[in-house]
Tab-separated table of C-alpha atoms in Angstrom:
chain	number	residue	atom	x	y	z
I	128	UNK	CA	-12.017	17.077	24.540
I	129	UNK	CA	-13.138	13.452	24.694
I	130	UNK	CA	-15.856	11.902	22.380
I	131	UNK	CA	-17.501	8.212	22.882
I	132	UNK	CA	-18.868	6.145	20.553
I	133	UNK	CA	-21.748	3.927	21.887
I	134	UNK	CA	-24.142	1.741	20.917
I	135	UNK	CA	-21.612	-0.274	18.314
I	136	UNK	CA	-20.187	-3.690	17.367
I	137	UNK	CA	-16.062	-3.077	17.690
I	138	UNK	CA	-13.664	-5.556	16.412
I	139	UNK	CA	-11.596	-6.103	19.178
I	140	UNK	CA	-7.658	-6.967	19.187
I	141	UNK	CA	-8.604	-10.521	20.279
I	142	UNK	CA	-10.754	-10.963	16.959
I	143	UNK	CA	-14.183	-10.976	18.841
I	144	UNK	CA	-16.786	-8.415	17.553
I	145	UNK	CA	-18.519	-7.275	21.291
I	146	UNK	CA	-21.274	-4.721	21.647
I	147	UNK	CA	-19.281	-2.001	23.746
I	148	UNK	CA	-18.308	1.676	23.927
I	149	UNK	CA	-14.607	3.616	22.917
I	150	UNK	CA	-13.284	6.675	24.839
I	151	UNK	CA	-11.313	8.583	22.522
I	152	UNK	CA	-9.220	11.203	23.743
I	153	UNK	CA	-6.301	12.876	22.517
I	154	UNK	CA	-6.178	11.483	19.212
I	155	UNK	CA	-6.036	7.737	21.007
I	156	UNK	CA	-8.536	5.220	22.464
I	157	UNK	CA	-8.574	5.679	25.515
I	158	UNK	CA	-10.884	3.233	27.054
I	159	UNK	CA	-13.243	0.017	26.065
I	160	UNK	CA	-15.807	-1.134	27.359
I	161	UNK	CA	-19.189	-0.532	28.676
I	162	UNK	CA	-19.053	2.807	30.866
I	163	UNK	CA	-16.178	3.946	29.560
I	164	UNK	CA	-18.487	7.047	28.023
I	165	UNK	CA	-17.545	10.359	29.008
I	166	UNK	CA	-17.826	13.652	27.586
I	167	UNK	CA	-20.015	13.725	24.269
I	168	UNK	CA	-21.000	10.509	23.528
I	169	UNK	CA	-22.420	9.448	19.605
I	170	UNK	CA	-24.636	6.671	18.818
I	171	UNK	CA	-23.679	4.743	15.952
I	172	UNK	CA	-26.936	2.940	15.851
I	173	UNK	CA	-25.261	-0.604	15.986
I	174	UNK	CA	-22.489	-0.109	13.193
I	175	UNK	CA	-19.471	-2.540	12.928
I	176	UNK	CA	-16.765	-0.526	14.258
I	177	UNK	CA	-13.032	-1.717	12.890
I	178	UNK	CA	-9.384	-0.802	12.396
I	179	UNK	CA	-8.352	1.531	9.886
I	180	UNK	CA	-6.925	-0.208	7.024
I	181	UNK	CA	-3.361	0.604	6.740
I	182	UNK	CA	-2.063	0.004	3.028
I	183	UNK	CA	1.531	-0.518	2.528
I	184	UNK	CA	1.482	-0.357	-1.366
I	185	UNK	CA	-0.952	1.484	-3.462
I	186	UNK	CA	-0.561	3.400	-6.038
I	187	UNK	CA	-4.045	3.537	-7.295
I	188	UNK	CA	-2.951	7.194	-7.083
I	189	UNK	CA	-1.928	7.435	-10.348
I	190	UNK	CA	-5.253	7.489	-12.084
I	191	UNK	CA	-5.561	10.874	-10.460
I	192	UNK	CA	-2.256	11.825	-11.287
I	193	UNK	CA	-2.913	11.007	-14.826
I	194	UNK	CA	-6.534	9.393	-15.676
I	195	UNK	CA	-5.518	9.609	-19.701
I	196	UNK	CA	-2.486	8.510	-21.132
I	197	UNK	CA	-0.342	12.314	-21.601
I	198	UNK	CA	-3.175	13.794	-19.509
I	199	UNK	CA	-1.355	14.420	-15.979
I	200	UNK	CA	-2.677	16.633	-13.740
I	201	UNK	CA	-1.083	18.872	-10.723
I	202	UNK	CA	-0.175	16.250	-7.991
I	203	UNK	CA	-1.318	18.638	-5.519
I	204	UNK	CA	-4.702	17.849	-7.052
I	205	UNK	CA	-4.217	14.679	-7.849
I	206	UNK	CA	-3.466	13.583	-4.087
I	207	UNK	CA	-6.604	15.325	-2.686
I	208	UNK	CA	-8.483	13.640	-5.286
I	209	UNK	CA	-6.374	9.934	-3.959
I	210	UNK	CA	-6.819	11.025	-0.893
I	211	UNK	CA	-11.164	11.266	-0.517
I	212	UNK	CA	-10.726	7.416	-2.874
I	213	UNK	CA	-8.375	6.087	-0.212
I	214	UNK	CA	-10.804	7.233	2.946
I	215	UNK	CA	-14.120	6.560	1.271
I	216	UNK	CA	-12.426	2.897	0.747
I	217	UNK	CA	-12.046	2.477	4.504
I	218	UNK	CA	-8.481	3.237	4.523
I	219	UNK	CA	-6.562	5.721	7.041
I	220	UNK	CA	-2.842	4.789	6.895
I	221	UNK	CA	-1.770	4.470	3.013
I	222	UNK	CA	1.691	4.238	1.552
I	223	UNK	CA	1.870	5.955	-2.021
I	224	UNK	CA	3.918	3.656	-3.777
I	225	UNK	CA	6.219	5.425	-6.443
I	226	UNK	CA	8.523	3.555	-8.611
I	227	UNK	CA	12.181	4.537	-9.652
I	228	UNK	CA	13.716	3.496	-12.826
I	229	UNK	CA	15.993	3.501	-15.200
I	230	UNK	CA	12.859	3.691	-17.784
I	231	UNK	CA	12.687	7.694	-16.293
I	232	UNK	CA	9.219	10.108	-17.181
I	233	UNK	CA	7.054	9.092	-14.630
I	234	UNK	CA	9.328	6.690	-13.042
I	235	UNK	CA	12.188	8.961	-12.905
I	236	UNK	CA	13.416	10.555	-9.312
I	237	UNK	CA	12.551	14.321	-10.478
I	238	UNK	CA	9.011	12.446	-10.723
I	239	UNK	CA	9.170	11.153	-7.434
I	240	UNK	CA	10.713	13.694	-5.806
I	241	UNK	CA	7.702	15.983	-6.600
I	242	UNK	CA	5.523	13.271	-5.181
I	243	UNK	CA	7.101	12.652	-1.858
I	244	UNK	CA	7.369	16.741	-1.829
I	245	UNK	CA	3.753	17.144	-2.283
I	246	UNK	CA	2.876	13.989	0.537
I	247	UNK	CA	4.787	16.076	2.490
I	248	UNK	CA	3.614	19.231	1.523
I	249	UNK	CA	-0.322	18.129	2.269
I	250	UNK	CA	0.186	16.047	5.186
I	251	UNK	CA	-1.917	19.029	7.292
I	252	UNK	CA	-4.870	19.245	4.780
I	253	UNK	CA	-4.963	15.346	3.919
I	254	UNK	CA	-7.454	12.793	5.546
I	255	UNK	CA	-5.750	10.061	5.558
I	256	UNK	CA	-2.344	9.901	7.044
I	257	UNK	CA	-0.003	9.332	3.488
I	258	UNK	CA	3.392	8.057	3.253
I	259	UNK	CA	6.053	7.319	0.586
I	260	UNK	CA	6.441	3.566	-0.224
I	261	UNK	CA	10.002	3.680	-3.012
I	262	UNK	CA	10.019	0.798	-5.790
I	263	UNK	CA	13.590	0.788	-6.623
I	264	UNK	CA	14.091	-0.496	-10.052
I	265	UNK	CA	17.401	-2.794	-9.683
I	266	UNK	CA	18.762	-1.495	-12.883
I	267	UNK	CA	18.505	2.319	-12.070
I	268	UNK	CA	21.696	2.771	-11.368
I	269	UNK	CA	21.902	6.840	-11.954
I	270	UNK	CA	19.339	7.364	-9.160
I	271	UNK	CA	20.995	5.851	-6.457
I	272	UNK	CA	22.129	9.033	-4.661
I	273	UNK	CA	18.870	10.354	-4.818
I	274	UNK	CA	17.366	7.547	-2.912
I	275	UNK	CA	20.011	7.080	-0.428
I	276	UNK	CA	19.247	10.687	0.455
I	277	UNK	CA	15.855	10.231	0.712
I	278	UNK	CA	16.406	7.319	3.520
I	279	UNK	CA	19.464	9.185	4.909
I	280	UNK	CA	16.551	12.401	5.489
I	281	UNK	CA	14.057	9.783	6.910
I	282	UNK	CA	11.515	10.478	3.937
I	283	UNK	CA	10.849	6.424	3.302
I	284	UNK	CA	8.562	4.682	4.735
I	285	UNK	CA	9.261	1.627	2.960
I	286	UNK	CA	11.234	0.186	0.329
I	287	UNK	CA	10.977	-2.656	-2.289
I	288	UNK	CA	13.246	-3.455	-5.063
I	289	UNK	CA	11.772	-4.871	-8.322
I	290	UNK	CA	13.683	-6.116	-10.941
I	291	UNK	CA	11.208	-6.140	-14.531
I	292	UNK	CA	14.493	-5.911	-17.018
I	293	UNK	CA	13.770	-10.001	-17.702
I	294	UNK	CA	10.050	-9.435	-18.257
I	295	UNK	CA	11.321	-6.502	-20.523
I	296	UNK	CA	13.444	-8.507	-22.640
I	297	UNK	CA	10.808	-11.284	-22.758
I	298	UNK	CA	7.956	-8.998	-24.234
I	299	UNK	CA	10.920	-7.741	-27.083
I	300	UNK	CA	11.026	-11.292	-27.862
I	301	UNK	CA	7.316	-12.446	-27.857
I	302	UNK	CA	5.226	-9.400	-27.771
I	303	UNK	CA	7.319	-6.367	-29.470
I	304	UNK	CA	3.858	-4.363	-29.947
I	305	UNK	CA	3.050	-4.213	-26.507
I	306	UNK	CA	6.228	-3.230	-25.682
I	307	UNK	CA	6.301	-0.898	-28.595
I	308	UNK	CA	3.613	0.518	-26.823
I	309	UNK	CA	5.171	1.049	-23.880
I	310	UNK	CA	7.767	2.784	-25.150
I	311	UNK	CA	6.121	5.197	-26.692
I	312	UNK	CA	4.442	5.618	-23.152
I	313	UNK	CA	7.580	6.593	-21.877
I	314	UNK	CA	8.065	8.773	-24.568
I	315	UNK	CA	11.020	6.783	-26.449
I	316	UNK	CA	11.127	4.893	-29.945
I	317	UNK	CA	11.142	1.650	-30.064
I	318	UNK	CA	14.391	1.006	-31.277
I	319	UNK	CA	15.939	3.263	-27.994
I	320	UNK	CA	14.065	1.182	-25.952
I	321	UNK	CA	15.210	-2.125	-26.949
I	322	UNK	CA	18.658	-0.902	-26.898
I	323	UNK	CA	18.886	1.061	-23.915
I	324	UNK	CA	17.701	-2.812	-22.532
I	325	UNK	CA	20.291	-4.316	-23.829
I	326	UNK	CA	22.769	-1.867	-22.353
I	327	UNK	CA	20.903	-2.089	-18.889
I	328	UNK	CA	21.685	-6.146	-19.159
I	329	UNK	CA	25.072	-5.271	-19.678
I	330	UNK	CA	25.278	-3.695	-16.720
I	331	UNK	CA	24.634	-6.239	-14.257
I	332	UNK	CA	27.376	-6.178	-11.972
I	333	UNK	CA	26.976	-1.984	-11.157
I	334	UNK	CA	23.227	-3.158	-10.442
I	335	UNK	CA	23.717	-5.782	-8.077
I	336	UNK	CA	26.215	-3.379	-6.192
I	337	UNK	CA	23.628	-0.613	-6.506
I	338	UNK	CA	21.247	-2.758	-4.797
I	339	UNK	CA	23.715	-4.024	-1.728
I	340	UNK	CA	24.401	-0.301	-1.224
I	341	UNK	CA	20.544	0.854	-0.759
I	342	UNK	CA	19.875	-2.257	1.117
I	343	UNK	CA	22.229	-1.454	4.058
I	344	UNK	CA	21.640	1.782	4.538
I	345	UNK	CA	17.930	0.663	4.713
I	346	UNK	CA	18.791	-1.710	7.309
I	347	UNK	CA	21.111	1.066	9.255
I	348	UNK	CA	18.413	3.608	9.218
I	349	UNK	CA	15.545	1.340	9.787
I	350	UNK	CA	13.484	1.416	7.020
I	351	UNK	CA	11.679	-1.876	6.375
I	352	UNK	CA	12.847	-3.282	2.720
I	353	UNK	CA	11.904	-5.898	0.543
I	354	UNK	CA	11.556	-7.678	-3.347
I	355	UNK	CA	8.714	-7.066	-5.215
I	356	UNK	CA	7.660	-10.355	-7.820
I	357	UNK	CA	10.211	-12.597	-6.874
I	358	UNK	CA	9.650	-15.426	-8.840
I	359	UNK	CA	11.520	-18.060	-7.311
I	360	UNK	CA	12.677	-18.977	-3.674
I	361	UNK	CA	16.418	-18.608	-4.617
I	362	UNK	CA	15.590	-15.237	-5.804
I	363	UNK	CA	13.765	-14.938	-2.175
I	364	UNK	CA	17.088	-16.188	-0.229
I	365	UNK	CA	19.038	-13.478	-2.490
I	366	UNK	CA	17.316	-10.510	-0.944
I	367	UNK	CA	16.616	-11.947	2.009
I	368	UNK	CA	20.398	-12.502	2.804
I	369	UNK	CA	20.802	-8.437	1.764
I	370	UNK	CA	18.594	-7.738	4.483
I	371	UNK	CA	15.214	-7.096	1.711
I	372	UNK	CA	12.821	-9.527	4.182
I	373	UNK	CA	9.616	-8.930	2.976
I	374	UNK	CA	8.416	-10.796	-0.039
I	375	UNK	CA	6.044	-8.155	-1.351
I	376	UNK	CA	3.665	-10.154	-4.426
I	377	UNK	CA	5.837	-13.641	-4.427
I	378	UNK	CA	4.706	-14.726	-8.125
I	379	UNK	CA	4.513	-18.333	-7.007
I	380	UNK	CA	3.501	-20.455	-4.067
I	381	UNK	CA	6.743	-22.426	-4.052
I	382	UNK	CA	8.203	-18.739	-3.409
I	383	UNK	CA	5.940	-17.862	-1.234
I	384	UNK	CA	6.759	-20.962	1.140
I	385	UNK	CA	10.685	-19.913	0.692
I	386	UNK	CA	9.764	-16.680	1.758
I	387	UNK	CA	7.804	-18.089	5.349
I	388	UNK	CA	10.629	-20.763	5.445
I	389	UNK	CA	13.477	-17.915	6.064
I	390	UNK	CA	10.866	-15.985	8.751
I	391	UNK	CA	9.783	-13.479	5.889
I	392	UNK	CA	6.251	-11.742	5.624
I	393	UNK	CA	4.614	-12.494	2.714
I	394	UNK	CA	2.455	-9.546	1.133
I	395	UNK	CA	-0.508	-10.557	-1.777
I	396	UNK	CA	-2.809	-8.365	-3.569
I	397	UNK	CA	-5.845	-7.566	-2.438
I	398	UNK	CA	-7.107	-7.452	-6.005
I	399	UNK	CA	-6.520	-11.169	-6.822
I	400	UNK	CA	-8.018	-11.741	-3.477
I	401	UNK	CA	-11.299	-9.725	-4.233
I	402	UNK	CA	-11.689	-11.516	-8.159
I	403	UNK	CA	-10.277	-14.604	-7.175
I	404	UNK	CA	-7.176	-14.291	-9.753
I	405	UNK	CA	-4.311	-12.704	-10.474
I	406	UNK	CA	-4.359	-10.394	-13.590
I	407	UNK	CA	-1.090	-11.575	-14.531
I	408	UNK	CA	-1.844	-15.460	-14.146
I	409	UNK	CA	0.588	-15.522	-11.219
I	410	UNK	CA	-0.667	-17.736	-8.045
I	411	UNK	CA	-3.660	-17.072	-6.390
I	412	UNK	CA	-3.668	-15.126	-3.502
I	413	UNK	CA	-6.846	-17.177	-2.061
I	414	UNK	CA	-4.199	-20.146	-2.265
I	415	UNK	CA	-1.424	-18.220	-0.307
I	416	UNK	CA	-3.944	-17.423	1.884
I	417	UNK	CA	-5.700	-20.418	2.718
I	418	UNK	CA	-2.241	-22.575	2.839
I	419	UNK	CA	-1.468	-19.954	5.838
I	420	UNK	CA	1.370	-17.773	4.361
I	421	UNK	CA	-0.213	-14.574	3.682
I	422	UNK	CA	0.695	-11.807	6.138
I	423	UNK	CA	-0.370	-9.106	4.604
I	424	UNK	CA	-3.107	-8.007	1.972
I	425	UNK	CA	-2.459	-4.841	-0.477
I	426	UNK	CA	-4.401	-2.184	-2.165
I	427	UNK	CA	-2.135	-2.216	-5.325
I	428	UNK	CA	-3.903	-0.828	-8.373
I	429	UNK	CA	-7.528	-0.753	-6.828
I	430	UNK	CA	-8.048	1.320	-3.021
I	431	UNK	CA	-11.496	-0.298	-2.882
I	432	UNK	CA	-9.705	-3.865	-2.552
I	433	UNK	CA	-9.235	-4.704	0.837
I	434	UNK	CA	-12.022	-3.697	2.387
I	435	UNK	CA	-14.021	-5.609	0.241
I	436	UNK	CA	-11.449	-8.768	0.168
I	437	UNK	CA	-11.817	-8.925	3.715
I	438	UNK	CA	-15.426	-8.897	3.598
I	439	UNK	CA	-15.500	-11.746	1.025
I	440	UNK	CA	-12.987	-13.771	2.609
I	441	UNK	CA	-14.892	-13.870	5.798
I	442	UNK	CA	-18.529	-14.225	3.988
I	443	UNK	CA	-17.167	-16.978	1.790
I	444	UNK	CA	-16.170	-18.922	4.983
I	445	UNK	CA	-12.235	-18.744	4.193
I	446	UNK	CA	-11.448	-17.153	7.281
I	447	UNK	CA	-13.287	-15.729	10.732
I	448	UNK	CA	-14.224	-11.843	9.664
I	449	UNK	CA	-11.136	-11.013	13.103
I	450	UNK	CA	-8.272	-13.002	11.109
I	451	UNK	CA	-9.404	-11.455	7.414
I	452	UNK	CA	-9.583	-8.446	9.216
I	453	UNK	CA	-6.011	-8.470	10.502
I	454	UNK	CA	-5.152	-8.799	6.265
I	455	UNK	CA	-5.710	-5.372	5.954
I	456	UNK	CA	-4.920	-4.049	9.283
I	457	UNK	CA	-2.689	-5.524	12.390
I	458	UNK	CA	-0.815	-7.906	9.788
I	459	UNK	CA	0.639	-4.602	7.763
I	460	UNK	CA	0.908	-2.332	10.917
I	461	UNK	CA	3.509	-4.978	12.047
I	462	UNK	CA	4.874	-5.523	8.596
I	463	UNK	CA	5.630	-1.802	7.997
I	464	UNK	CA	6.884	-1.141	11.864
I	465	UNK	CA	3.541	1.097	12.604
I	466	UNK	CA	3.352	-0.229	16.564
I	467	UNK	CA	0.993	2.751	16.856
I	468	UNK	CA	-2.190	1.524	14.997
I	469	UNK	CA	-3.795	-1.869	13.661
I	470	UNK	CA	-5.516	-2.626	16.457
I	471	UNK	CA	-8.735	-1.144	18.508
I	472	UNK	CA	-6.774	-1.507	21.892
I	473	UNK	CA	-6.276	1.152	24.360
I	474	UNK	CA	-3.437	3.436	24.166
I	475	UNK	CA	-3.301	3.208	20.188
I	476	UNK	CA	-4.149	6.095	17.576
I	477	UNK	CA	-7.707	6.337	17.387
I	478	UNK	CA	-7.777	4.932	13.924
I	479	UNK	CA	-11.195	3.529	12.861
I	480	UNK	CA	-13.902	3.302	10.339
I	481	UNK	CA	-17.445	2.589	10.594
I	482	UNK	CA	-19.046	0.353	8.534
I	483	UNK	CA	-22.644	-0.615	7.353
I	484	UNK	CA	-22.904	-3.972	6.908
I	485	UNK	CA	-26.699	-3.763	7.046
I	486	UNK	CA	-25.974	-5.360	3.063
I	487	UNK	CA	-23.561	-8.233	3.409
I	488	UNK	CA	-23.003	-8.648	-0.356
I	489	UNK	CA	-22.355	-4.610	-0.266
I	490	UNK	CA	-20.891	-3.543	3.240
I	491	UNK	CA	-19.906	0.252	2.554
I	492	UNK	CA	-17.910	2.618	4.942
I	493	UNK	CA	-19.465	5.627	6.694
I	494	UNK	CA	-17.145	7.132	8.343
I	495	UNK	CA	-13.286	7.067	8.694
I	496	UNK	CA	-11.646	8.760	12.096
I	497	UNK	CA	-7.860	9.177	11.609
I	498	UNK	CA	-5.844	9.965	14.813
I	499	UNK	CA	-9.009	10.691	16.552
I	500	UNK	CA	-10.438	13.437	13.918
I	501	UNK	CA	-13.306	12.556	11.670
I	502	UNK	CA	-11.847	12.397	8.265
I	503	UNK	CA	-14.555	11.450	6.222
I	504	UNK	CA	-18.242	10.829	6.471
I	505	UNK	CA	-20.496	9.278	3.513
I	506	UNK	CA	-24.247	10.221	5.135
I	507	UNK	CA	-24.616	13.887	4.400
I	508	UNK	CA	-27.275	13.926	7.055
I	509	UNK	CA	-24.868	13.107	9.577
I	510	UNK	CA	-22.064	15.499	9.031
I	511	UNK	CA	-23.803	18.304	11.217
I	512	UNK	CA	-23.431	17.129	14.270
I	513	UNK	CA	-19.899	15.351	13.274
I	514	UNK	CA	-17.675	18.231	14.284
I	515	UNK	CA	-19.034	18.864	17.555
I	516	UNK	CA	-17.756	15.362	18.036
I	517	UNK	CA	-14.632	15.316	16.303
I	518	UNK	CA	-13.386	18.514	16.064
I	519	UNK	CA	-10.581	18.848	13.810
């Protein structure tokens, strides 16, 4: 069956917004242009029409998973709940980013493993098409086999390896109630803590061969991999050289210019785009952005982000609406090896959202199609005549 959208402003791959029509059959576009209706045809009463945002690193998912401190809830309920946040917020392709770590609880691989079981496990009845982005902790040397079996089964989608042990041992120094905090988050004493950093320090050596290991079979099995915070561009060069090419929140612009120096994609947070700061007084992504080495913009702790960053980069003149666009959509699709989507082009997957922009300080999305099914529609007076169109 074959549905048409008419009457609508589409973002096209070229970065021109034209008044046109989209045949979508099949789960993918298969035509553009005016006449290209067939079939059932819906009127989208002059609506922006763009790519689905694809997210490679969110895990704004874990205020559903637990929205109180010691309050965590099924994941199977949690991820439906993520799942409506991360449509309604214009996205269709989002990577769940989990973290592994020596620091275990909620960052141990038992935890993750139930995560990637349920993203697995809900793939049919989710919305938006959810993958499993792994945050290897460098130090977390006991839960290497588990991850090399996950990326030996082809259950990553992407990997990053952070390194927070010198951050750790910073707080002890400065700020040991915060980090007493912590702790007790992670359900240790202080004084365990503290020393089980001190033991992970001494363990340098089995880390850095830890990390060489999961690198290349990352690179043999094709999984794109890179650093998370690296805060300078010899720390860049280091993971770059282990095959770890994506500098994923470069804490710095000097590192940020290493990182497009060696041919690296440089990801920033769509967060510190949207309030014009970082939270943790690291650069400014507007600054990455506007010297040209941005690639890449990313949901991290808030789904709402991009779509909105994108919108105020383009309204506050920083870049043509097309380029911010391609922030949260063509620029990660070719960061995280999705050749399928990114783009409205013919012969990709038929994912879109809707937008009304009627309010430019408030542009909100309407509806979200994923593979060419409607996955989510904000104007209850709509949704009637929504399956006809796209049945699921």
């Amino acid at each position: 069956m074959s549905v048409s959208l008419v009457n609508a402003r589409v973002l096209l791959e070229d970065g021109s917004v034209e008044k046109t029509e989209i045949l979508i059959e099949g789960g993918v576009i298969q035509a553009i242009g005016t006449g290209a209706v067939t079939g059932r045809a819906f009127d989208l009463d002059d609506r922006l029409v763009l790519p689905g945002i694809i997210d490679l690193h969110g895990d704004g998912f874990e205020r559903s998973l637990m929205p109180r401190t010691g309050t965590e809830f099924p994941i199977d309920i949690a991820l439906m709940d993520a799942d409506r946040s991360i449509l309604s917020s214009g996205i269709t392709t989002a990577f769940l980013a989990q973290g592994v770590s020596w620091e275990g609880g909620l960052r141990g691989s038992a935890t993750a493993e139930k995560i990637l079981s349920a993203i697995e496990r809900g793939r049919k009845r989710f919305g938006a098409d959810l993958q499993f982005h792994l945050r290897f902790e460098t130090f977390a040397i006991e839960e290497q086999e588990a991850t090399m079996r996950w990326l030996e089964d082809g259950r990553v989608s992407m990997l990053v390896f952070n390194d927070h042990l010198p951050q750790f041992e910073q707080s002890l120094r400065e700020t040991p109630d915060r980090m007493q905090r912590w702790a007790h988050q992670l359900g240790m004493t202080f004084d365990d803590f503290r020393a089980e950093v001190r033991a992970r320090r001494a363990r340098q050596d089995e880390a850095e061969e830890t990390v060489r290991r999961i690198a290349e079979l990352a690179r043999q099995v094709g999984v794109p991999t890179g650093s998370h915070d690296d805060d300078t561009p010899e720390l860049r060069q280091h993971y770059n050289a282990l095959g770890a090419r994506i500098a994923e929140f470069p804490v710095n612009l000097e590192t940020a210019k290493a990182a497009r120096a060696l041919g690296n994609p440089v990801g920033m947070g769509a967060p510190n785009a949207l309030r014009g700061g970082s939270a943790s007084g690291n650069v400014s992504a507007l600054s990455v952005i506007e010297e040209g080495l941005c690639d890449y913009l990313i949901s991290d702790y808030y789904y709402p982000a991009q779509f909105h960053a994108a919108f105020k980069l383009a309204a506050d003149g920083v870049l043509p609406l097309g380029s911010a666009w391609a922030l949260v959509s063509a620029g990660p699709a070719k960061v995280g090896g999705l050749d399928d989507r990114g783009v409205i082009a013919v012969g990709k997957r038929a994912d879109m959202i809707v937008v009304d922009d009627s309010d430019k300080a408030l542009p909100k999305v309407d509806f979200a199609v994923v593979n060419g099914a409607l996955s989510y529609a904000s104007e209850p007076y709509r949704v009637a005549a929504l399956p006809e169109l796209f049945p699921v």
